[in-house]
Protein backbone atom coordinates (compact mmCIF):
# COMPACT_ATOMS: atom_id res chain seq x y z
CA UNK A 1 0.00 0.00 0.00
CA UNK A 2 1.44 3.34 -1.03
CA UNK A 3 0.37 6.06 1.44
CA UNK A 4 1.00 9.65 0.39
CA UNK A 5 0.20 12.57 2.66
CA UNK A 6 -0.23 16.12 1.40
CA UNK A 7 -0.76 19.36 3.29
CA UNK A 8 -4.21 19.92 1.80
CA UNK A 9 -7.08 18.45 -0.19
CA UNK A 10 -6.16 20.35 -3.35
CA UNK A 11 -2.82 18.56 -3.59
CA UNK A 12 -4.58 15.25 -3.01
CA UNK A 13 -6.88 15.98 -5.95
CA UNK A 14 -3.97 17.02 -8.15
CA UNK A 15 -2.00 13.84 -7.46
CA UNK A 16 -5.15 11.74 -8.02
CA UNK A 17 -5.88 13.46 -11.33
CA UNK A 18 -2.24 12.90 -12.31
CA UNK A 19 -2.67 9.15 -11.83
CA UNK A 20 -5.84 9.16 -13.97
CA UNK A 21 -3.91 11.06 -16.63
CA UNK A 22 -0.99 8.65 -16.44
CA UNK A 23 -3.43 5.79 -16.99
CA UNK A 24 -4.93 7.55 -20.02
CA UNK A 25 -1.48 8.03 -21.54
CA UNK A 26 -0.71 4.35 -21.32
CA UNK A 27 -4.24 3.17 -22.09
CA UNK A 28 -6.50 5.72 -23.83
CA UNK A 29 -9.37 3.20 -23.73
CA UNK A 30 -9.00 2.51 -20.01
CA UNK A 31 -11.90 1.26 -17.92
CA UNK A 32 -12.40 3.44 -14.85
CA UNK A 33 -14.28 2.73 -11.66
CA UNK A 34 -15.71 6.02 -10.41
CA UNK A 35 -16.98 7.07 -7.01
CA UNK A 36 -19.47 9.67 -5.85
CA UNK A 37 -19.34 11.65 -2.59
CA UNK A 38 -17.80 14.92 -1.55
CA UNK A 39 -14.19 13.75 -1.64
CA UNK A 40 -13.64 13.02 -5.36
CA UNK A 41 -15.31 16.25 -6.55
CA UNK A 42 -12.01 18.17 -6.51
CA UNK A 43 -10.40 15.39 -8.55
CA UNK A 44 -13.20 15.52 -11.14
CA UNK A 45 -12.88 19.33 -11.34
CA UNK A 46 -9.20 19.01 -11.98
CA UNK A 47 -9.79 16.45 -14.73
CA UNK A 48 -12.44 18.69 -16.30
CA UNK A 49 -9.90 21.55 -16.35
CA UNK A 50 -7.30 19.29 -17.93
CA UNK A 51 -9.85 18.21 -20.51
CA UNK A 52 -10.70 21.85 -21.33
CA UNK A 53 -7.05 22.57 -22.07
CA UNK A 54 -6.93 19.53 -24.36
CA UNK A 55 -4.56 17.62 -22.07
CA UNK A 56 -6.84 14.60 -21.57
CA UNK A 57 -9.60 12.86 -23.46
CA UNK A 58 -12.08 10.33 -22.13
CA UNK A 59 -13.53 9.68 -25.59
CA UNK A 60 -12.41 6.04 -25.67
CA UNK A 61 -12.89 5.23 -22.00
CA UNK A 62 -15.57 3.21 -20.25
CA UNK A 63 -16.69 3.71 -16.67
CA UNK A 64 -18.44 1.78 -13.94
CA UNK A 65 -19.59 3.57 -10.82
CA UNK A 66 -19.39 1.90 -7.45
CA UNK A 67 -22.99 2.30 -6.41
CA UNK A 68 -26.44 3.73 -6.97
CA UNK A 69 -29.43 4.30 -4.72
CA UNK A 70 -32.33 1.93 -4.97
CA UNK A 71 -35.79 3.45 -5.13
CA UNK A 72 -35.19 6.79 -6.84
CA UNK A 73 -35.23 7.23 -10.62
CA UNK A 74 -32.00 7.88 -12.50
CA UNK A 75 -33.20 11.34 -13.50
CA UNK A 76 -33.78 12.38 -9.88
CA UNK A 77 -31.25 15.08 -8.92
CA UNK A 78 -30.35 12.86 -5.92
CA UNK A 79 -29.34 9.85 -7.98
CA UNK A 80 -25.68 9.03 -8.39
CA UNK A 81 -26.25 9.09 -12.15
CA UNK A 82 -27.25 12.76 -11.82
CA UNK A 83 -24.26 13.40 -9.56
CA UNK A 84 -21.84 11.96 -12.11
CA UNK A 85 -23.44 13.85 -14.99
CA UNK A 86 -23.36 17.11 -13.06
CA UNK A 87 -19.88 16.79 -11.59
CA UNK A 88 -18.06 15.08 -14.42
CA UNK A 89 -19.63 13.38 -17.44
CA UNK A 90 -21.36 16.52 -18.77
CA UNK A 91 -18.02 18.34 -18.85
CA UNK A 92 -15.77 15.80 -20.56
CA UNK A 93 -15.94 13.84 -23.81
CA UNK A 94 -16.84 10.42 -22.41
CA UNK A 95 -19.58 8.69 -24.43
CA UNK A 96 -22.72 8.53 -22.34
CA UNK A 97 -23.45 4.93 -23.37
CA UNK A 98 -20.05 3.90 -22.01
CA UNK A 99 -20.86 5.16 -18.50
CA UNK A 100 -22.46 2.61 -16.20
CA UNK A 101 -24.02 2.65 -12.76
CA UNK A 102 -25.67 -0.28 -10.99
CA UNK A 103 -29.11 1.26 -11.36
CA UNK A 104 -32.35 -0.64 -10.96
CA UNK A 105 -35.14 0.46 -13.29
CA UNK A 106 -38.69 0.77 -11.97
CA UNK A 107 -40.23 -2.71 -11.83
CA UNK A 108 -36.88 -4.50 -12.33
CA UNK A 109 -35.85 -7.15 -9.80
CA UNK A 110 -32.98 -5.51 -7.86
CA UNK A 111 -31.42 -8.90 -7.18
CA UNK A 112 -30.74 -9.31 -10.90
CA UNK A 113 -28.92 -6.00 -11.24
CA UNK A 114 -25.73 -7.12 -9.47
CA UNK A 115 -24.92 -10.19 -11.56
CA UNK A 116 -25.74 -8.26 -14.77
CA UNK A 117 -23.44 -5.41 -13.70
CA UNK A 118 -20.63 -7.84 -12.94
CA UNK A 119 -21.08 -9.39 -16.40
CA UNK A 120 -20.76 -5.94 -18.01
CA UNK A 121 -17.58 -5.21 -16.08
CA UNK A 122 -16.14 -8.53 -17.22
CA UNK A 123 -17.21 -7.90 -20.83
CA UNK A 124 -15.40 -4.54 -20.74
CA UNK A 125 -12.23 -6.35 -19.70
CA UNK A 126 -12.30 -5.44 -16.00
CA UNK A 127 -11.52 -2.17 -14.26
CA UNK A 128 -8.07 -0.67 -14.81
CA UNK A 129 -8.26 2.04 -12.17
CA UNK A 130 -10.83 2.20 -9.39
CA UNK A 131 -11.28 5.48 -7.53
CA UNK A 132 -12.56 5.18 -3.97
CA UNK A 133 -13.53 7.39 -1.06
CA UNK A 134 -13.98 5.99 2.43
CA UNK A 135 -16.90 6.37 4.82
CA UNK A 136 -16.53 7.41 8.46
CA UNK A 137 -17.27 3.80 9.31
CA UNK A 138 -14.66 2.44 6.92
CA UNK A 139 -17.07 1.57 4.13
CA UNK A 140 -15.96 1.50 0.50
CA UNK A 141 -18.76 1.82 -2.01
CA UNK A 142 -21.76 1.08 0.16
CA UNK A 143 -20.13 -1.97 1.69
CA UNK A 144 -21.03 -1.22 5.27
CA UNK A 145 -19.24 -2.79 8.26
CA UNK A 146 -19.96 -6.55 8.42
CA UNK A 147 -20.08 -6.81 4.60
CA UNK A 148 -18.43 -9.98 3.37
CA UNK A 149 -14.91 -9.29 2.21
CA UNK A 150 -15.75 -11.55 -0.76
CA UNK A 151 -19.03 -9.78 -1.60
CA UNK A 152 -20.16 -9.06 -5.16
CA UNK A 153 -22.45 -6.35 -6.55
CA UNK A 154 -25.73 -6.56 -4.65
CA UNK A 155 -28.38 -4.74 -2.65
CA UNK A 156 -27.17 -3.32 0.67
CA UNK A 157 -29.04 -1.70 3.54
CA UNK A 158 -27.34 1.52 4.57
CA UNK A 159 -26.34 2.10 8.18
CA UNK A 160 -27.86 4.88 10.23
CA UNK A 161 -24.47 6.62 10.20
CA UNK A 162 -24.29 6.57 6.41
CA UNK A 163 -27.87 7.80 6.15
CA UNK A 164 -27.02 10.68 8.48
CA UNK A 165 -23.82 11.53 6.58
CA UNK A 166 -25.64 11.57 3.23
CA UNK A 167 -28.84 13.09 4.63
CA UNK A 168 -27.42 16.59 4.14
CA UNK A 169 -28.14 16.25 0.44
CA UNK A 170 -31.84 15.52 0.94
CA UNK A 171 -34.50 18.07 1.87
CA UNK A 172 -36.51 17.35 5.04
CA UNK A 173 -39.60 16.26 3.09
CA UNK A 174 -37.66 14.35 0.45
CA UNK A 175 -37.48 10.54 0.19
CA UNK A 176 -34.02 9.30 1.17
CA UNK A 177 -33.33 5.74 0.04
CA UNK A 178 -32.24 3.32 2.74
CA UNK A 179 -31.07 0.76 0.19
CA UNK A 180 -28.47 0.89 -2.53
CA UNK A 181 -26.87 -1.42 -5.06
CA UNK A 182 -23.12 -1.46 -4.63
CA UNK A 183 -20.14 -3.23 -6.11
CA UNK A 184 -18.97 -5.76 -3.57
CA UNK A 185 -15.60 -5.81 -1.88
CA UNK A 186 -14.69 -8.81 -4.03
CA UNK A 187 -15.62 -6.78 -7.11
CA UNK A 188 -13.51 -3.81 -6.02
CA UNK A 189 -10.56 -6.08 -5.25
CA UNK A 190 -10.49 -7.22 -8.89
CA UNK A 191 -9.65 -3.73 -10.16
CA UNK A 192 -6.07 -3.74 -11.44
CA UNK A 193 -5.20 -0.59 -9.59
CA UNK A 194 -6.94 1.28 -6.79
CA UNK A 195 -6.75 4.91 -5.78
CA UNK A 196 -8.37 5.82 -2.47
CA UNK A 197 -8.77 9.47 -1.47
CA UNK A 198 -9.57 10.69 2.03
CA UNK A 199 -9.58 14.23 3.33
CA UNK A 200 -10.64 15.85 6.59
CA UNK A 201 -10.42 14.93 10.27
CA UNK A 202 -13.71 13.01 10.21
CA UNK A 203 -11.98 10.30 8.16
CA UNK A 204 -8.90 9.91 10.39
CA UNK A 205 -10.15 6.87 12.35
CA UNK A 206 -11.40 5.07 9.23
CA UNK A 207 -8.06 5.75 7.50
CA UNK A 208 -6.13 4.32 10.48
CA UNK A 209 -8.32 1.21 10.24
CA UNK A 210 -7.72 0.95 6.51
CA UNK A 211 -3.94 1.32 6.61
CA UNK A 212 -2.88 0.01 10.01
CA UNK A 213 -5.79 -1.92 11.47
CA UNK A 214 -6.44 -5.64 11.22
CA UNK A 215 -8.17 -6.89 8.08
CA UNK A 216 -11.74 -7.10 9.23
CA UNK A 217 -15.23 -6.91 7.81
CA UNK A 218 -15.90 -4.28 10.49
CA UNK A 219 -13.65 -1.91 8.51
CA UNK A 220 -14.41 -2.94 4.92
CA UNK A 221 -11.62 -0.73 3.51
CA UNK A 222 -9.06 -2.82 5.41
CA UNK A 223 -9.57 -5.54 2.77
CA UNK A 224 -7.43 -3.33 0.51
CA UNK A 225 -4.38 -4.48 2.50
CA UNK A 226 -4.66 -7.62 0.37
CA UNK A 227 -4.58 -5.69 -2.90
CA UNK A 228 -1.28 -5.42 -4.73
CA UNK A 229 -1.61 -1.91 -6.12
CA UNK A 230 -3.34 0.55 -3.87
CA UNK A 231 -2.42 4.21 -3.57
CA UNK A 232 -3.94 6.05 -0.59
CA UNK A 233 -3.86 9.83 -0.92
CA UNK A 234 -4.53 11.78 2.28
CA UNK A 235 -4.48 15.30 3.57
CA UNK A 236 -2.90 16.00 6.98
CA UNK A 237 -6.20 15.86 8.82
CA UNK A 238 -7.16 12.44 7.45
CA UNK A 239 -3.66 11.12 8.24
CA UNK A 240 -3.70 12.35 11.84
CA UNK A 241 -4.20 8.94 13.48
CA UNK A 242 -1.56 7.02 11.52
CA UNK A 243 1.21 5.64 13.74
CA UNK A 244 3.73 5.01 10.96
CA UNK A 245 3.39 8.41 9.36
CA UNK A 246 7.12 9.05 9.31
CA UNK A 247 7.72 5.84 7.37
CA UNK A 248 5.11 6.70 4.71
CA UNK A 249 6.78 10.06 4.11
CA UNK A 250 10.18 8.43 3.87
CA UNK A 251 8.93 5.75 1.46
CA UNK A 252 7.24 8.42 -0.67
CA UNK A 253 10.50 10.37 -0.97
CA UNK A 254 12.42 7.21 -1.91
CA UNK A 255 9.77 6.20 -4.47
CA UNK A 256 9.84 9.65 -6.00
CA UNK A 257 13.61 9.49 -6.38
CA UNK A 258 13.34 6.07 -8.04
CA UNK A 259 10.67 7.34 -10.42
CA UNK A 260 12.81 10.32 -11.37
CA UNK A 261 15.69 7.99 -12.24
CA UNK A 262 13.90 5.08 -13.82
CA UNK A 263 10.48 6.40 -14.82
CA UNK A 264 7.20 5.47 -13.23
CA UNK A 265 7.54 1.76 -12.63
CA UNK A 266 4.10 1.87 -11.10
CA UNK A 267 2.75 2.96 -14.46
CA UNK A 268 -0.13 0.75 -15.56
CA UNK A 269 0.69 -1.88 -18.16
P1 LIG B 1 -17.63 11.47 1.13
O1 LIG B 1 -18.14 9.96 1.06
O2 LIG B 1 -16.59 11.60 0.07
O3 LIG B 1 -18.86 12.29 0.83
O4 LIG B 1 -17.10 11.68 2.49
C1 LIG B 1 -17.21 8.93 1.04
C2 LIG B 1 -17.92 7.62 1.20
O5 LIG B 1 -18.92 7.55 1.91
O6 LIG B 1 -17.45 6.63 0.62
Coordinates of C-alpha atoms and ligand atoms in Angstrom, one line a residue:
X1 CA 0.0 0.0 0.0
X2 CA 1.4 3.3 -1.0
X3 CA 0.4 6.1 1.4
X4 CA 1.0 9.6 0.4
X5 CA 0.2 12.6 2.7
X6 CA -0.2 16.1 1.4
X7 CA -0.8 19.4 3.3
X8 CA -4.2 19.9 1.8
X9 CA -7.1 18.4 -0.2
X10 CA -6.2 20.3 -3.3
X11 CA -2.8 18.6 -3.6
X12 CA -4.6 15.2 -3.0
X13 CA -6.9 16.0 -6.0
X14 CA -4.0 17.0 -8.1
X15 CA -2.0 13.8 -7.5
X16 CA -5.2 11.7 -8.0
X17 CA -5.9 13.5 -11.3
X18 CA -2.2 12.9 -12.3
X19 CA -2.7 9.2 -11.8
X20 CA -5.8 9.2 -14.0
X21 CA -3.9 11.1 -16.6
X22 CA -1.0 8.6 -16.4
X23 CA -3.4 5.8 -17.0
X24 CA -4.9 7.5 -20.0
X25 CA -1.5 8.0 -21.5
X26 CA -0.7 4.3 -21.3
X27 CA -4.2 3.2 -22.1
X28 CA -6.5 5.7 -23.8
X29 CA -9.4 3.2 -23.7
X30 CA -9.0 2.5 -20.0
X31 CA -11.9 1.3 -17.9
X32 CA -12.4 3.4 -14.9
X33 CA -14.3 2.7 -11.7
X34 CA -15.7 6.0 -10.4
X35 CA -17.0 7.1 -7.0
X36 CA -19.5 9.7 -5.8
X37 CA -19.3 11.7 -2.6
X38 CA -17.8 14.9 -1.6
X39 CA -14.2 13.7 -1.6
X40 CA -13.6 13.0 -5.4
X41 CA -15.3 16.3 -6.6
X42 CA -12.0 18.2 -6.5
X43 CA -10.4 15.4 -8.5
X44 CA -13.2 15.5 -11.1
X45 CA -12.9 19.3 -11.3
X46 CA -9.2 19.0 -12.0
X47 CA -9.8 16.4 -14.7
X48 CA -12.4 18.7 -16.3
X49 CA -9.9 21.5 -16.3
X50 CA -7.3 19.3 -17.9
X51 CA -9.8 18.2 -20.5
X52 CA -10.7 21.8 -21.3
X53 CA -7.1 22.6 -22.1
X54 CA -6.9 19.5 -24.4
X55 CA -4.6 17.6 -22.1
X56 CA -6.8 14.6 -21.6
X57 CA -9.6 12.9 -23.5
X58 CA -12.1 10.3 -22.1
X59 CA -13.5 9.7 -25.6
X60 CA -12.4 6.0 -25.7
X61 CA -12.9 5.2 -22.0
X62 CA -15.6 3.2 -20.2
X63 CA -16.7 3.7 -16.7
X64 CA -18.4 1.8 -13.9
X65 CA -19.6 3.6 -10.8
X66 CA -19.4 1.9 -7.4
X67 CA -23.0 2.3 -6.4
X68 CA -26.4 3.7 -7.0
X69 CA -29.4 4.3 -4.7
X70 CA -32.3 1.9 -5.0
X71 CA -35.8 3.5 -5.1
X72 CA -35.2 6.8 -6.8
X73 CA -35.2 7.2 -10.6
X74 CA -32.0 7.9 -12.5
X75 CA -33.2 11.3 -13.5
X76 CA -33.8 12.4 -9.9
X77 CA -31.2 15.1 -8.9
X78 CA -30.3 12.9 -5.9
X79 CA -29.3 9.8 -8.0
X80 CA -25.7 9.0 -8.4
X81 CA -26.3 9.1 -12.1
X82 CA -27.2 12.8 -11.8
X83 CA -24.3 13.4 -9.6
X84 CA -21.8 12.0 -12.1
X85 CA -23.4 13.9 -15.0
X86 CA -23.4 17.1 -13.1
X87 CA -19.9 16.8 -11.6
X88 CA -18.1 15.1 -14.4
X89 CA -19.6 13.4 -17.4
X90 CA -21.4 16.5 -18.8
X91 CA -18.0 18.3 -18.9
X92 CA -15.8 15.8 -20.6
X93 CA -15.9 13.8 -23.8
X94 CA -16.8 10.4 -22.4
X95 CA -19.6 8.7 -24.4
X96 CA -22.7 8.5 -22.3
X97 CA -23.4 4.9 -23.4
X98 CA -20.1 3.9 -22.0
X99 CA -20.9 5.2 -18.5
X100 CA -22.5 2.6 -16.2
X101 CA -24.0 2.7 -12.8
X102 CA -25.7 -0.3 -11.0
X103 CA -29.1 1.3 -11.4
X104 CA -32.4 -0.6 -11.0
X105 CA -35.1 0.5 -13.3
X106 CA -38.7 0.8 -12.0
X107 CA -40.2 -2.7 -11.8
X108 CA -36.9 -4.5 -12.3
X109 CA -35.8 -7.2 -9.8
X110 CA -33.0 -5.5 -7.9
X111 CA -31.4 -8.9 -7.2
X112 CA -30.7 -9.3 -10.9
X113 CA -28.9 -6.0 -11.2
X114 CA -25.7 -7.1 -9.5
X115 CA -24.9 -10.2 -11.6
X116 CA -25.7 -8.3 -14.8
X117 CA -23.4 -5.4 -13.7
X118 CA -20.6 -7.8 -12.9
X119 CA -21.1 -9.4 -16.4
X120 CA -20.8 -5.9 -18.0
X121 CA -17.6 -5.2 -16.1
X122 CA -16.1 -8.5 -17.2
X123 CA -17.2 -7.9 -20.8
X124 CA -15.4 -4.5 -20.7
X125 CA -12.2 -6.4 -19.7
X126 CA -12.3 -5.4 -16.0
X127 CA -11.5 -2.2 -14.3
X128 CA -8.1 -0.7 -14.8
X129 CA -8.3 2.0 -12.2
X130 CA -10.8 2.2 -9.4
X131 CA -11.3 5.5 -7.5
X132 CA -12.6 5.2 -4.0
X133 CA -13.5 7.4 -1.1
X134 CA -14.0 6.0 2.4
X135 CA -16.9 6.4 4.8
X136 CA -16.5 7.4 8.5
X137 CA -17.3 3.8 9.3
X138 CA -14.7 2.4 6.9
X139 CA -17.1 1.6 4.1
X140 CA -16.0 1.5 0.5
X141 CA -18.8 1.8 -2.0
X142 CA -21.8 1.1 0.2
X143 CA -20.1 -2.0 1.7
X144 CA -21.0 -1.2 5.3
X145 CA -19.2 -2.8 8.3
X146 CA -20.0 -6.5 8.4
X147 CA -20.1 -6.8 4.6
X148 CA -18.4 -10.0 3.4
X149 CA -14.9 -9.3 2.2
X150 CA -15.7 -11.5 -0.8
X151 CA -19.0 -9.8 -1.6
X152 CA -20.2 -9.1 -5.2
X153 CA -22.4 -6.3 -6.6
X154 CA -25.7 -6.6 -4.7
X155 CA -28.4 -4.7 -2.7
X156 CA -27.2 -3.3 0.7
X157 CA -29.0 -1.7 3.5
X158 CA -27.3 1.5 4.6
X159 CA -26.3 2.1 8.2
X160 CA -27.9 4.9 10.2
X161 CA -24.5 6.6 10.2
X162 CA -24.3 6.6 6.4
X163 CA -27.9 7.8 6.1
X164 CA -27.0 10.7 8.5
X165 CA -23.8 11.5 6.6
X166 CA -25.6 11.6 3.2
X167 CA -28.8 13.1 4.6
X168 CA -27.4 16.6 4.1
X169 CA -28.1 16.2 0.4
X170 CA -31.8 15.5 0.9
X171 CA -34.5 18.1 1.9
X172 CA -36.5 17.4 5.0
X173 CA -39.6 16.3 3.1
X174 CA -37.7 14.3 0.4
X175 CA -37.5 10.5 0.2
X176 CA -34.0 9.3 1.2
X177 CA -33.3 5.7 0.0
X178 CA -32.2 3.3 2.7
X179 CA -31.1 0.8 0.2
X180 CA -28.5 0.9 -2.5
X181 CA -26.9 -1.4 -5.1
X182 CA -23.1 -1.5 -4.6
X183 CA -20.1 -3.2 -6.1
X184 CA -19.0 -5.8 -3.6
X185 CA -15.6 -5.8 -1.9
X186 CA -14.7 -8.8 -4.0
X187 CA -15.6 -6.8 -7.1
X188 CA -13.5 -3.8 -6.0
X189 CA -10.6 -6.1 -5.3
X190 CA -10.5 -7.2 -8.9
X191 CA -9.7 -3.7 -10.2
X192 CA -6.1 -3.7 -11.4
X193 CA -5.2 -0.6 -9.6
X194 CA -6.9 1.3 -6.8
X195 CA -6.7 4.9 -5.8
X196 CA -8.4 5.8 -2.5
X197 CA -8.8 9.5 -1.5
X198 CA -9.6 10.7 2.0
X199 CA -9.6 14.2 3.3
X200 CA -10.6 15.8 6.6
X201 CA -10.4 14.9 10.3
X202 CA -13.7 13.0 10.2
X203 CA -12.0 10.3 8.2
X204 CA -8.9 9.9 10.4
X205 CA -10.1 6.9 12.4
X206 CA -11.4 5.1 9.2
X207 CA -8.1 5.7 7.5
X208 CA -6.1 4.3 10.5
X209 CA -8.3 1.2 10.2
X210 CA -7.7 0.9 6.5
X211 CA -3.9 1.3 6.6
X212 CA -2.9 0.0 10.0
X213 CA -5.8 -1.9 11.5
X214 CA -6.4 -5.6 11.2
X215 CA -8.2 -6.9 8.1
X216 CA -11.7 -7.1 9.2
X217 CA -15.2 -6.9 7.8
X218 CA -15.9 -4.3 10.5
X219 CA -13.7 -1.9 8.5
X220 CA -14.4 -2.9 4.9
X221 CA -11.6 -0.7 3.5
X222 CA -9.1 -2.8 5.4
X223 CA -9.6 -5.5 2.8
X224 CA -7.4 -3.3 0.5
X225 CA -4.4 -4.5 2.5
X226 CA -4.7 -7.6 0.4
X227 CA -4.6 -5.7 -2.9
X228 CA -1.3 -5.4 -4.7
X229 CA -1.6 -1.9 -6.1
X230 CA -3.3 0.6 -3.9
X231 CA -2.4 4.2 -3.6
X232 CA -3.9 6.0 -0.6
X233 CA -3.9 9.8 -0.9
X234 CA -4.5 11.8 2.3
X235 CA -4.5 15.3 3.6
X236 CA -2.9 16.0 7.0
X237 CA -6.2 15.9 8.8
X238 CA -7.2 12.4 7.4
X239 CA -3.7 11.1 8.2
X240 CA -3.7 12.4 11.8
X241 CA -4.2 8.9 13.5
X242 CA -1.6 7.0 11.5
X243 CA 1.2 5.6 13.7
X244 CA 3.7 5.0 11.0
X245 CA 3.4 8.4 9.4
X246 CA 7.1 9.0 9.3
X247 CA 7.7 5.8 7.4
X248 CA 5.1 6.7 4.7
X249 CA 6.8 10.1 4.1
X250 CA 10.2 8.4 3.9
X251 CA 8.9 5.8 1.5
X252 CA 7.2 8.4 -0.7
X253 CA 10.5 10.4 -1.0
X254 CA 12.4 7.2 -1.9
X255 CA 9.8 6.2 -4.5
X256 CA 9.8 9.7 -6.0
X257 CA 13.6 9.5 -6.4
X258 CA 13.3 6.1 -8.0
X259 CA 10.7 7.3 -10.4
X260 CA 12.8 10.3 -11.4
X261 CA 15.7 8.0 -12.2
X262 CA 13.9 5.1 -13.8
X263 CA 10.5 6.4 -14.8
X264 CA 7.2 5.5 -13.2
X265 CA 7.5 1.8 -12.6
X266 CA 4.1 1.9 -11.1
X267 CA 2.7 3.0 -14.5
X268 CA -0.1 0.8 -15.6
X269 CA 0.7 -1.9 -18.2
Ligands
LIG1 P1 -17.6 11.5 1.1 O1 -18.1 10.0 1.1 O2 -16.6 11.6 0.1 O3 -18.9 12.3 0.8 O4 -17.1 11.7 2.5 C1 -17.2 8.9 1.0 C2 -17.9 7.6 1.2 O5 -18.9 7.5 1.9 O6 -17.4 6.6 0.6

